[in-house]
XYZ file of N, CA and C in Angstrom:
855
model
N 17.859 18.406 8.487
C 17.094 17.641 7.545
C 16.468 18.586 6.528
N 16.514 18.131 5.348
C 15.957 18.936 4.186
C 15.264 18.005 3.192
N 14.161 18.457 2.652
C 13.496 17.672 1.604
C 12.750 18.693 0.731
N 12.943 18.504 -0.575
C 12.227 19.268 -1.541
C 12.050 18.454 -2.898
N 10.919 18.477 -3.328
C 10.574 17.757 -4.603
C 9.688 18.524 -5.537
N 9.774 18.293 -6.856
C 9.085 19.049 -7.781
C 8.467 18.164 -8.885
N 7.139 18.223 -9.070
C 6.512 17.355 -10.120
C 5.989 18.334 -11.220
N 6.407 18.084 -12.464
C 5.950 18.895 -13.598
C 4.955 18.171 -14.516
N 5.012 16.838 -14.498
C 4.240 16.062 -15.485
C 2.849 15.840 -14.784
N 1.743 16.141 -15.517
C 0.371 16.001 -15.009
C 0.128 14.518 -14.730
N 0.506 13.644 -15.647
C 0.257 12.254 -15.484
C 0.969 11.693 -14.232
N 2.187 12.126 -13.916
C 2.892 11.760 -12.721
C 2.188 12.221 -11.527
N 1.687 13.515 -11.559
C 0.941 14.062 -10.437
C -0.374 13.261 -10.129
N -1.022 12.949 -11.258
C -2.294 12.130 -11.044
C -2.013 10.786 -10.519
N -0.921 10.212 -10.915
C -0.635 8.814 -10.441
C -0.248 8.873 -9.022
N 0.549 9.805 -8.715
C 1.026 10.011 -7.208
C -0.188 10.278 -6.359
N -1.169 11.008 -6.844
C -2.350 11.357 -6.079
C -3.211 10.064 -5.849
N -3.245 9.234 -6.910
C -4.020 7.963 -6.750
C -3.344 7.063 -5.751
N -2.030 6.957 -5.735
C -1.359 6.147 -4.746
C -1.625 6.679 -3.358
N -1.509 7.967 -3.097
C -1.796 8.554 -1.771
C -3.190 8.342 -1.391
N -4.114 8.534 -2.282
C -5.539 8.173 -1.941
C -5.744 6.775 -1.626
N -5.125 5.822 -2.213
C -5.284 4.456 -1.953
C -4.788 4.242 -0.572
N -3.628 4.811 -0.220
C -3.164 4.601 1.204
C -4.030 5.288 2.203
N -4.617 6.398 1.902
C -5.592 7.100 2.776
C -6.748 6.261 3.199
N -7.129 5.277 2.247
C -8.288 4.365 2.479
C -7.891 3.247 3.393
N -6.617 3.031 3.562
C -6.142 1.925 4.404
C -5.818 2.299 5.723
N -5.410 3.610 6.007
C -4.995 3.891 7.326
C -5.127 5.432 7.598
N -5.391 5.822 8.869
C -5.545 7.273 9.147
C -4.257 7.915 9.265
N -3.205 7.201 9.796
C -1.880 7.772 9.876
C -0.937 6.673 9.480
N 0.253 7.054 8.949
C 1.285 6.151 8.562
C 2.640 6.845 8.696
N 3.703 6.148 8.395
C 5.069 6.699 8.424
C 5.476 6.949 6.988
N 5.970 8.056 6.725
C 6.542 8.349 5.390
C 8.036 8.397 5.534
N 8.753 7.394 4.907
C 10.199 7.329 4.885
C 10.704 7.939 3.642
N 11.629 8.845 3.719
C 12.220 9.544 2.599
C 13.673 9.138 2.540
N 14.069 8.599 1.396
C 15.466 8.238 1.199
C 15.916 8.892 -0.147
N 17.230 8.861 -0.469
C 17.624 9.492 -1.736
C 16.912 8.908 -3.032
N 16.577 7.650 -2.935
C 15.977 7.007 -4.200
C 14.505 6.699 -4.064
N 13.965 6.582 -2.939
C 12.602 6.046 -2.723
C 11.820 6.796 -1.636
N 10.506 6.640 -1.784
C 9.572 7.059 -0.720
C 8.885 5.796 -0.274
N 8.772 5.658 0.995
C 8.038 4.496 1.557
C 6.914 4.989 2.466
N 5.738 4.363 2.345
C 4.634 4.596 3.265
C 4.494 3.297 4.110
N 4.562 3.442 5.375
C 4.611 2.247 6.256
C 3.545 2.330 7.363
N 2.913 1.202 7.519
C 1.960 1.003 8.680
C 2.435 -0.256 9.302
N 2.994 -0.121 10.523
C 3.675 -1.327 11.139
C 2.736 -1.821 12.284
N 1.539 -2.154 12.008
C 0.672 -2.804 12.948
C 1.154 -4.208 13.324
N 0.945 -4.581 14.531
C 1.374 -5.940 14.989
C 0.399 -7.009 14.565
N 0.787 -7.708 13.478
C -0.118 -8.730 12.917
C -0.497 -9.808 13.959
N 0.509 -10.106 14.720
C 0.326 -11.161 15.754
C -0.770 -10.752 16.702
N -0.972 -9.463 16.910
C -1.958 -8.946 17.810
C -3.285 -8.507 17.154
N -3.385 -8.937 15.983
C -4.619 -8.608 15.200
C -4.629 -7.372 14.402
N -3.482 -6.678 14.271
C -3.389 -5.433 13.530
C -2.932 -5.709 12.103
N -3.333 -4.817 11.226
C -2.859 -4.896 9.837
C -1.646 -4.171 9.726
N -0.788 -4.533 8.621
C 0.430 -3.772 8.358
C 0.464 -3.486 6.886
N 1.223 -2.482 6.515
C 1.281 -2.054 5.124
C 2.759 -1.626 4.758
N 3.199 -1.896 3.517
C 4.422 -1.383 3.042
C 4.226 -0.924 1.642
N 4.424 0.349 1.343
C 4.189 0.800 -0.041
C 5.513 1.514 -0.486
N 6.115 1.120 -1.587
C 7.426 1.532 -2.043
C 7.260 2.290 -3.376
N 7.744 3.590 -3.472
C 7.651 4.336 -4.747
C 9.094 4.781 -5.083
N 9.453 4.627 -6.339
C 10.731 5.180 -6.879
C 10.502 6.668 -7.156
N 11.332 7.441 -6.475
C 11.088 8.925 -6.634
C 11.340 9.392 -8.010
N 12.248 8.721 -8.759
C 12.534 9.130 -10.162
C 11.414 8.990 -11.082
N 10.427 8.191 -10.796
C 9.262 7.941 -11.647
C 8.101 8.960 -11.353
N 8.320 9.806 -10.357
C 7.291 10.814 -10.026
C 7.789 12.253 -10.076
N 9.027 12.463 -9.582
C 9.607 13.748 -9.409
C 10.506 14.137 -10.506
N 10.367 15.391 -11.020
C 11.328 15.930 -12.006
C 12.573 16.487 -11.231
N 12.375 16.961 -9.969
C 13.408 17.405 -9.152
C 13.213 16.771 -7.736
N 14.278 16.286 -7.149
C 14.236 15.637 -5.898
C 15.487 15.798 -5.106
N 15.408 16.468 -3.947
C 16.642 16.678 -3.104
C 16.256 16.457 -1.681
N 17.083 15.739 -1.043
C 16.910 15.487 0.447
C 18.233 15.251 1.123
N 18.212 15.639 2.384
C 19.333 15.458 3.252
C 18.769 14.837 4.521
N 19.231 13.678 4.856
C 18.730 13.025 6.152
C 19.328 13.592 7.398
N 19.138 12.875 8.535
C 19.544 13.358 9.831
C 21.080 13.363 9.892
N 21.753 12.558 9.070
C 23.191 12.498 9.056
C 23.657 11.904 7.855
N 24.955 12.037 7.463
C 25.511 11.295 6.322
C 25.350 9.716 6.419
N 25.520 9.278 7.663
C 25.427 7.834 7.896
C 23.987 7.389 7.841
N 23.056 8.191 8.334
C 21.608 7.825 8.371
C 20.877 8.777 7.409
N 21.050 8.667 6.124
C 20.576 9.554 5.174
C 19.089 9.316 4.852
N 18.283 9.447 5.929
C 16.787 9.238 5.738
C 16.116 10.274 6.550
N 14.860 10.431 6.270
C 13.854 11.184 7.081
C 12.620 10.437 7.241
N 12.149 10.363 8.515
C 10.946 9.628 8.852
C 9.954 10.575 9.411
N 8.794 10.593 8.851
C 7.686 11.480 9.262
C 6.367 10.757 9.472
N 5.715 11.066 10.515
C 4.339 10.556 10.650
C 3.373 11.524 9.989
N 2.476 10.962 9.107
C 1.676 11.838 8.357
C 0.307 11.259 8.251
N -0.773 12.049 8.179
C -2.105 11.608 7.863
C -2.314 11.680 6.324
N -2.329 10.488 5.691
C -2.323 10.426 4.197
C -3.605 11.151 3.631
N -4.679 11.081 4.452
C -5.937 11.742 3.915
C -5.713 13.265 3.739
N -4.951 13.874 4.615
C -4.724 15.307 4.502
C -3.793 15.559 3.296
N -2.879 14.709 3.078
C -1.947 14.863 1.813
C -2.826 14.610 0.576
N -3.672 13.613 0.623
C -4.512 13.322 -0.559
C -5.471 14.409 -0.793
N -6.071 15.052 0.143
C -6.977 16.167 -0.055
C -6.277 17.413 -0.679
N -5.090 17.644 -0.235
C -4.285 18.708 -0.804
C -3.999 18.468 -2.297
N -3.595 17.215 -2.596
C -3.218 16.959 -4.011
C -4.455 16.937 -4.905
N -5.584 16.550 -4.432
C -6.749 16.467 -5.226
C -7.238 17.888 -5.704
N -6.851 18.858 -4.943
C -7.279 20.225 -5.362
C -6.333 20.923 -6.354
N -5.326 20.293 -6.745
C -4.368 20.878 -7.676
C -4.039 19.969 -8.808
N -4.978 19.194 -9.343
C -4.743 18.219 -10.395
C -4.396 18.912 -11.775
N -4.731 20.112 -11.951
C -4.417 20.752 -13.229
C -3.241 21.683 -13.183
N -2.445 21.505 -12.065
C -1.350 22.528 -11.814
C -0.259 22.328 -12.900
N 0.386 23.501 -13.200
C 1.533 23.458 -14.097
C 2.780 22.929 -13.499
N 2.862 23.081 -12.148
C 3.998 22.496 -11.400
C 3.557 22.411 -9.933
N 4.045 21.379 -9.235
C 3.767 21.194 -7.842
C 5.104 20.976 -7.114
N 5.261 21.742 -6.050
C 6.475 21.517 -5.189
C 6.010 20.983 -3.873
N 6.796 20.066 -3.314
C 6.564 19.458 -2.015
C 7.879 19.679 -1.169
N 7.625 20.350 -0.012
C 8.842 20.713 0.779
C 8.600 20.462 2.214
N 9.642 20.009 2.918
C 9.541 19.897 4.364
C 9.839 21.270 4.971
N 8.901 21.891 5.744
C 9.056 23.130 6.262
C 8.769 23.167 7.755
N 9.179 24.215 8.405
C 8.928 24.395 9.865
C 8.106 25.657 9.973
N 6.861 25.508 10.356
C 5.956 26.642 10.589
C 5.566 26.615 11.980
N 4.231 26.555 12.268
C 3.842 26.401 13.672
C 4.243 24.999 14.140
N 4.472 24.097 13.239
C 4.919 22.708 13.548
C 5.586 22.245 12.257
N 6.249 21.089 12.214
C 6.796 20.617 11.010
C 5.677 20.304 10.053
N 5.859 20.567 8.756
C 4.792 20.461 7.746
C 5.378 19.956 6.453
N 4.633 19.205 5.673
C 4.923 19.028 4.264
C 4.123 20.080 3.514
N 4.789 21.062 2.984
C 4.167 22.190 2.283
C 4.057 21.791 0.843
N 2.722 21.805 0.329
C 2.498 21.456 -1.034
C 2.143 22.856 -1.762
N 2.966 23.247 -2.730
C 2.672 24.575 -3.422
C 2.517 24.234 -4.890
N 1.365 24.665 -5.440
C 1.022 24.478 -6.791
C 0.827 25.660 -7.609
N 1.493 25.700 -8.729
C 1.411 26.837 -9.709
C 0.250 26.454 -10.608
N -0.864 27.249 -10.583
C -2.060 26.858 -11.387
C -2.142 27.663 -12.646
N -2.762 27.134 -13.666
C -2.872 27.821 -14.974
C -3.691 29.104 -14.799
N -3.328 30.096 -15.537
C -4.011 31.334 -15.568
C -4.128 32.019 -16.924
N -5.097 32.744 -17.170
C -5.254 33.495 -18.401
C -4.466 34.852 -18.453
N -4.092 35.258 -17.291
C -3.394 36.545 -17.212
C -1.807 36.284 -16.955
N -1.078 37.347 -16.801
C 0.341 37.095 -16.606
C 0.687 36.968 -15.124
N -0.288 37.079 -14.298
C -0.128 36.909 -12.888
C -0.199 35.512 -12.442
N 0.860 34.994 -11.782
C 0.903 33.620 -11.330
C -0.080 33.374 -10.191
N -0.738 32.275 -10.210
C -1.621 31.811 -9.110
C -0.931 30.666 -8.449
N -0.654 30.804 -7.173
C -0.024 29.709 -6.417
C -0.899 29.382 -5.158
N -1.245 28.117 -5.052
C -2.038 27.618 -3.964
C -1.107 26.784 -3.106
N -1.207 27.010 -1.857
C -0.282 26.359 -0.847
C -1.093 25.637 0.188
N -0.716 24.336 0.492
C -1.282 23.554 1.540
C -0.205 23.209 2.473
N -0.391 23.319 3.739
C 0.512 22.867 4.772
C -0.043 21.691 5.513
N 0.585 20.473 5.286
C 0.132 19.219 5.929
C 1.009 18.961 7.159
N 0.448 19.055 8.307
C 1.252 18.823 9.598
C 1.857 17.439 9.642
N 2.993 17.227 10.081
C 3.729 15.997 10.237
C 4.384 15.988 11.554
N 4.776 14.761 12.016
C 5.629 14.578 13.231
C 6.953 13.987 12.794
N 7.961 14.413 13.192
C 9.314 13.937 12.902
C 9.578 12.705 13.793
N 9.921 11.585 13.237
C 10.154 10.344 14.105
C 11.659 10.339 14.339
N 11.949 10.195 15.722
C 13.353 10.182 16.117
C 14.118 8.932 15.600
N 15.380 9.058 15.473
C 16.242 7.984 14.873
C 16.099 6.684 15.679
N 15.917 6.745 16.987
C 15.902 5.551 17.817
C 14.723 4.648 17.523
N 13.720 5.179 16.842
C 12.455 4.435 16.544
C 12.399 3.925 15.086
N 13.451 4.140 14.382
C 13.442 3.824 12.879
C 13.379 2.295 12.660
N 13.893 1.493 13.595
C 13.837 0.049 13.333
C 12.437 -0.530 13.358
N 11.521 0.259 13.837
C 10.088 -0.240 13.730
C 9.462 -0.163 12.359
N 10.114 0.509 11.502
C 9.589 0.918 10.193
C 10.477 0.399 9.034
N 11.091 -0.704 9.242
C 11.861 -1.367 8.212
C 10.959 -2.256 7.371
N 11.406 -2.557 6.167
C 10.598 -3.465 5.283
C 10.281 -4.749 5.877
N 9.047 -5.208 5.973
C 8.723 -6.414 6.531
C 9.325 -7.571 5.669
N 9.706 -8.721 6.340
C 10.219 -9.801 5.599
C 9.094 -10.545 4.977
N 9.405 -11.237 3.812
C 8.400 -12.027 3.151
C 7.954 -13.208 4.066
N 6.744 -13.391 4.246
C 6.274 -14.487 5.185
C 6.625 -15.851 4.562
N 6.857 -16.848 5.401
C 7.123 -18.187 4.932
C 5.745 -18.815 4.518
N 5.229 -18.488 3.433
C 3.804 -18.826 3.110
C 3.721 -20.239 2.581
N 2.494 -20.705 2.644
C 2.225 -22.084 2.144
C 1.765 -22.044 0.720
N 1.057 -20.997 0.263
C 0.571 -20.978 -1.115
C 0.603 -19.465 -1.511
N 1.112 -19.306 -2.761
C 1.070 -17.961 -3.379
C 0.189 -18.141 -4.753
N -0.574 -17.112 -4.969
C -1.478 -17.315 -6.144
C -1.781 -15.818 -6.681
N -1.996 -15.767 -7.972
C -2.399 -14.534 -8.602
C -3.879 -14.306 -8.310
N -4.252 -13.036 -8.002
C -5.655 -12.715 -7.687
C -6.461 -12.529 -8.949
N -7.729 -12.840 -8.894
C -8.618 -12.462 -10.047
C -8.730 -10.996 -10.139
N -9.363 -10.484 -11.212
C -9.580 -9.007 -11.334
C -10.089 -8.418 -10.060
N -9.416 -7.370 -9.649
C -9.813 -6.760 -8.300
C -11.235 -6.209 -8.283
N -11.678 -5.718 -9.367
C -13.104 -5.195 -9.341
C -14.069 -6.362 -9.177
N -13.851 -7.498 -9.789
C -14.600 -8.679 -9.525
C -14.587 -9.181 -8.112
N -13.355 -9.171 -7.609
C -13.206 -9.597 -6.196
C -13.864 -8.631 -5.234
N -13.884 -7.335 -5.540
C -14.501 -6.373 -4.685
C -15.947 -6.558 -4.717
N -16.499 -6.838 -5.866
C -18.042 -6.956 -5.937
C -18.465 -8.216 -5.124
N -17.671 -9.253 -5.196
C -18.025 -10.504 -4.430
C -17.976 -10.239 -2.942
N -16.798 -9.659 -2.530
C -16.640 -9.392 -1.098
C -17.724 -8.423 -0.531
N -18.089 -7.437 -1.360
C -19.077 -6.472 -0.888
C -20.466 -7.222 -0.588
N -20.746 -8.209 -1.434
C -21.950 -8.931 -1.287
C -21.858 -9.883 -0.039
N -20.677 -10.487 0.067
C -20.518 -11.461 1.208
C -20.574 -10.659 2.563
N -20.136 -9.487 2.597
C -20.167 -8.762 3.814
C -21.528 -8.567 4.463
N -22.562 -8.737 3.549
C -23.941 -8.679 4.125
C -24.372 -9.924 4.793
N -23.550 -11.005 4.661
C -23.874 -12.281 5.217
C -23.085 -12.622 6.508
N -21.846 -12.096 6.642
C -20.988 -12.458 7.722
C -19.934 -11.404 7.902
N -19.334 -11.397 9.076
C -18.170 -10.498 9.395
C -16.879 -11.062 9.066
N -16.946 -12.346 8.686
C -15.662 -13.034 8.471
C -15.746 -13.844 7.133
N -14.553 -14.026 6.504
C -14.468 -14.638 5.210
C -13.249 -15.571 5.243
N -13.404 -16.657 4.687
C -12.354 -17.686 4.556
C -11.735 -17.546 3.219
N -10.449 -17.214 3.052
C -9.792 -17.299 1.802
C -8.896 -18.475 1.774
N -9.038 -19.317 0.683
C -8.159 -20.531 0.513
C -7.681 -20.596 -0.945
N -6.467 -21.222 -1.028
C -5.893 -21.326 -2.358
C -4.980 -22.511 -2.311
N -4.702 -22.980 -3.577
C -3.685 -24.093 -3.617
C -2.647 -23.793 -4.794
N -1.744 -24.694 -5.015
C -0.727 -24.505 -5.996
C -1.065 -24.919 -7.404
N -2.396 -25.156 -7.627
C -2.986 -25.465 -8.909
C -3.755 -24.291 -9.469
N -3.657 -23.146 -8.907
C -4.281 -21.968 -9.514
C -5.719 -21.830 -9.054
N -6.151 -22.492 -7.937
C -7.565 -22.365 -7.532
C -7.627 -21.525 -6.288
N -8.618 -20.749 -6.266
C -8.914 -19.915 -4.979
C -10.424 -20.005 -4.695
N -10.754 -20.037 -3.424
C -12.108 -20.050 -2.964
C -12.306 -18.971 -1.957
N -13.407 -18.273 -2.025
C -13.874 -17.318 -0.912
C -15.111 -17.914 -0.303
N -15.011 -18.105 1.023
C -16.165 -18.902 1.683
C -16.742 -18.127 2.833
N -18.028 -18.139 2.894
C -18.808 -17.653 4.047
C -19.542 -18.848 4.711
N -19.316 -18.995 6.008
C -19.990 -20.107 6.684
C -20.541 -19.540 7.985
N -21.942 -19.620 8.117
C -22.621 -19.232 9.332
C -23.599 -20.345 9.608
N -24.315 -20.137 10.740
C -25.343 -21.107 11.104
C -26.509 -21.133 10.158
N -26.709 -20.036 9.398
C -27.808 -19.871 8.543
C -27.498 -20.123 7.036
N -26.220 -19.917 6.701
C -25.932 -19.943 5.287
C -24.472 -20.394 5.037
N -24.224 -21.041 3.872
C -22.880 -21.373 3.507
C -22.732 -20.992 2.011
N -21.812 -20.064 1.725
C -21.667 -19.571 0.304
C -20.116 -19.722 0.010
N -19.956 -20.191 -1.279
C -18.432 -20.252 -1.714
C -18.418 -19.805 -3.142
N -17.426 -18.965 -3.477
C -17.134 -18.548 -4.776
C -15.860 -19.145 -5.163
N -15.847 -19.857 -6.371
C -14.640 -20.489 -6.912
C -14.007 -19.832 -8.020
N -12.645 -19.713 -7.986
C -11.885 -19.183 -9.086
C -10.905 -20.316 -9.549
N -10.692 -20.488 -10.815
C -9.861 -21.501 -11.360
C -8.800 -20.875 -12.313
N -7.764 -21.532 -12.590
C -6.743 -21.087 -13.576
C -6.182 -19.729 -13.299
N -6.024 -19.405 -12.088
C -5.438 -18.007 -11.763
C -3.974 -18.000 -11.971
N -3.306 -19.138 -11.765
C -1.866 -19.265 -11.938
C -1.194 -18.909 -10.612
N 0.008 -19.437 -10.422
C 0.810 -19.279 -9.220
C 2.147 -18.644 -9.594
N 2.542 -17.622 -8.850
C 3.839 -16.865 -9.107
C 4.984 -17.867 -8.977
N 6.007 -17.761 -9.850
C 7.160 -18.659 -9.745
C 8.060 -18.434 -8.620
N 8.192 -17.156 -8.167
C 9.077 -16.778 -7.121
C 10.525 -17.303 -7.403
N 11.025 -16.939 -8.552
C 12.372 -17.436 -8.898
C 12.350 -18.818 -9.538
N 13.532 -19.322 -9.919
C 13.652 -20.584 -10.629
C 13.311 -21.784 -9.798
N 13.516 -21.646 -8.417
C 13.284 -22.745 -7.531
C 11.998 -22.461 -6.753
N 11.142 -23.424 -6.754
C 9.786 -23.205 -5.971
C 10.087 -23.222 -4.536
N 11.185 -23.722 -4.048
C 11.399 -23.895 -2.657
C 12.503 -23.004 -2.120
N 12.365 -21.652 -2.465
C 13.369 -20.686 -1.933
C 12.799 -19.943 -0.701
N 13.667 -19.194 -0.036
C 13.259 -18.586 1.235
C 11.952 -17.747 0.926
N 10.942 -18.000 1.788
C 9.679 -17.365 1.612
C 8.774 -17.931 0.634
N 9.185 -18.922 -0.124
C 8.320 -19.578 -1.120
C 7.780 -20.919 -0.583
N 6.786 -21.344 -1.341
C 6.129 -22.664 -0.946
C 7.061 -23.859 -1.150
N 6.949 -24.841 -0.413
C 7.779 -25.963 -0.439
C 7.380 -26.865 -1.605
N 8.376 -27.465 -2.314
C 8.097 -28.373 -3.435
C 7.346 -29.605 -3.036
N 7.478 -29.960 -1.739
C 6.790 -31.230 -1.253
C 5.325 -31.003 -1.005
N 4.779 -29.764 -1.181
C 3.408 -29.574 -0.806
C 2.585 -30.098 -1.988
N 1.437 -30.817 -1.600
C 0.439 -31.299 -2.509
C -0.191 -30.180 -3.283
N -0.025 -30.039 -4.700
C -0.578 -28.965 -5.444
C -2.079 -28.717 -5.235
N -2.807 -29.797 -4.821
C -4.209 -29.673 -4.659
C -4.695 -29.285 -3.251
N -3.753 -29.314 -2.252
C -4.027 -29.036 -0.930
C -4.233 -27.500 -0.752
N -5.357 -27.188 -0.008
C -5.667 -25.808 0.221
C -4.992 -25.260 1.448
N -4.443 -24.074 1.295
C -4.078 -23.313 2.512
C -5.125 -22.219 2.734
N -5.568 -22.030 3.992
C -6.664 -21.101 4.121
C -6.361 -20.145 5.404
N -7.075 -19.029 5.397
C -7.038 -18.088 6.486
C -8.327 -17.467 6.604
N -8.874 -17.468 7.815
C -10.139 -16.727 8.157
C -9.822 -15.317 8.483
N -10.395 -14.324 7.841
C -10.031 -12.916 8.008
C -11.306 -12.078 8.288
N -11.085 -10.985 8.941
C -12.117 -9.909 9.102
C -12.443 -9.407 7.699
N -13.762 -9.602 7.292
C -14.023 -9.167 5.897
C -13.972 -7.751 5.670
N -14.122 -6.884 6.824
C -14.070 -5.470 6.640
C -12.694 -5.032 6.298
N -11.654 -5.705 6.781
C -10.259 -5.340 6.380
C -9.944 -5.682 5.021
N -10.475 -6.795 4.502
C -10.310 -7.128 3.077
C -11.016 -6.138 2.182
N -12.244 -5.838 2.655
C -13.095 -4.889 1.896
C -12.456 -3.480 1.787
N -11.878 -3.127 2.939
C -11.218 -1.758 2.976
C -10.105 -1.732 1.912
N -9.258 -2.779 1.845
C -8.260 -2.886 0.966
C -8.763 -2.791 -0.474
N -9.754 -3.459 -0.794
C -10.344 -3.564 -2.137
C -10.926 -2.192 -2.504
N -11.666 -1.542 -1.577
C -12.380 -0.390 -1.842
C -11.426 0.805 -2.186
N -10.272 0.773 -1.546
C -9.390 1.948 -1.696
C -8.419 1.791 -2.794
N -8.384 0.648 -3.526
C -7.354 0.370 -4.492
C -7.574 1.289 -5.770
N -6.534 2.109 -5.971
C -6.553 2.914 -7.193
C -5.220 2.923 -7.883
N -4.379 1.963 -7.478
C -3.074 1.833 -8.103
C -3.066 1.203 -9.539
N -4.116 0.488 -9.861
C -4.215 -0.171 -11.184
C -3.048 -1.022 -11.477
N -2.825 -2.083 -10.619
C -1.575 -2.891 -10.671
C -1.486 -3.668 -11.958
N -0.246 -3.954 -12.433
C -0.024 -4.905 -13.517
C -0.088 -6.326 -13.041
N 0.181 -6.485 -11.690
C 0.093 -7.821 -11.116
C -0.419 -7.659 -9.707
N -1.386 -8.654 -9.298
C -1.892 -8.659 -7.922
C -1.776 -10.098 -7.417
N -1.196 -10.289 -6.238
C -0.933 -11.571 -5.749
C -1.373 -11.699 -4.325
N -1.541 -12.890 -3.935
C -1.939 -13.346 -2.551
C -1.118 -14.404 -2.019
N -0.464 -14.172 -0.883
C 0.246 -15.269 -0.272
C -0.541 -15.639 1.084
N -0.685 -16.938 1.292
C -1.396 -17.352 2.455
C -0.525 -18.214 3.320
N -0.364 -17.695 4.555
C 0.200 -18.609 5.588
C -0.924 -19.252 6.360
N -0.976 -20.541 6.302
C -2.123 -21.298 6.765
C -2.579 -20.935 8.141
N -3.864 -20.407 8.202
C -4.415 -20.073 9.490
C -3.695 -19.008 10.285
N -2.900 -18.177 9.494
C -2.093 -17.136 10.210
C -2.239 -15.773 9.625
N -1.978 -15.628 8.367
C -1.987 -14.332 7.681
C -2.271 -14.463 6.180
N -2.931 -13.371 5.694
C -3.146 -13.235 4.240
C -2.192 -12.023 3.817
N -1.282 -12.274 2.885
C -0.361 -11.199 2.462
C -0.704 -10.829 1.036
N -1.201 -9.553 0.782
C -1.649 -9.105 -0.531
C -0.565 -8.242 -1.121
N -0.271 -8.401 -2.408
C 0.739 -7.675 -3.088
C 0.180 -7.067 -4.303
N 0.302 -5.719 -4.534
C 0.003 -5.031 -5.822
C 1.357 -4.515 -6.364
N 1.497 -4.772 -7.631
C 2.755 -4.378 -8.324
C 2.414 -3.552 -9.497
N 2.881 -2.380 -9.572
C 2.859 -1.494 -10.799
C 4.232 -1.268 -11.163
N 4.555 -0.748 -12.358
C 5.882 -0.565 -12.842
C 6.685 0.430 -11.872
N 6.009 1.268 -11.147
C 6.745 2.211 -10.333
C 6.224 2.254 -8.847
N 5.373 1.235 -8.558
C 4.679 1.233 -7.146
C 4.637 -0.232 -6.742
N 5.031 -0.458 -5.494
C 4.826 -1.805 -4.883
C 4.127 -1.590 -3.540
N 2.889 -2.261 -3.362
C 2.149 -2.111 -2.178
C 1.889 -3.474 -1.637
N 2.325 -3.646 -0.307
C 2.032 -4.947 0.436
C 1.104 -4.665 1.575
N 0.241 -5.599 1.817
C -0.793 -5.345 2.895
C -0.967 -6.712 3.524
N -0.835 -6.766 4.890
C -0.917 -7.939 5.720
C -2.191 -7.942 6.509
N -3.050 -9.013 6.335
C -4.306 -9.089 7.178
C -4.154 -10.261 8.042
N -4.157 -10.162 9.354
C -4.043 -11.425 10.246
C -5.275 -12.255 10.181
N -5.052 -13.578 10.365
C -6.226 -14.518 10.449
C -6.830 -14.438 11.883
N -8.090 -14.678 11.929
C -8.765 -14.797 13.166
C -9.255 -16.141 13.449
N -9.487 -16.564 14.690
C -9.891 -17.897 15.029
C -11.333 -18.076 14.670
């Protein structure tokens, strides 16, 4: 197995760092899948058992000026690593003004992602800072656990309001309850509700719009055409998991969407021109 990548563009380096920082806010460890064309960060929590899951896809061509990898075999041309994204984020944050950054899979005291940065200098002597981020190599027999999750057969899909606005509301609601009800319909309406023995609070959003999901509204994974546009689909979720997602968001998406499987799961999607991030939050009773 071999992997080596090089980033020369400062804007690409900063964007890559923001993506890794966002992931580090969502999970302490995750799987990094390397393929010839893409990088995937995967958290495969069992949603049915109350765990969150995540799928983040990056096109390597939009970040790396040079990118070379050889998988475990020609037939299985991938590399799967378990990594702590916070360690990778910390390494990248210290080299934001680098002239060039190289990322390489190395074998030292253990397998590592070695991040080497050439820093600007006033003299003719090169300054290179190196960080070794320990990783664990995932054996081929376990790869099936880290495949792209299928699109849930959701009841309602809706565009989210501005994420900063959503974060401010959720932050305030967290002081009132540990749980929040998210509900939406096919008329572009979304409500966030807190209901306890002492207080009932609802925030209403209108005219958000609903993603088309292709030419037909009733395709695989899409809402049924027979559904009443005014009918609300809802899911009660742990407010801390939603807050964690909103607090860590630094991707600056061009589109942010929410799919709700009634009383089962909330599926959040952030789309940037070169990043796709999916996050699944299970409903609670």
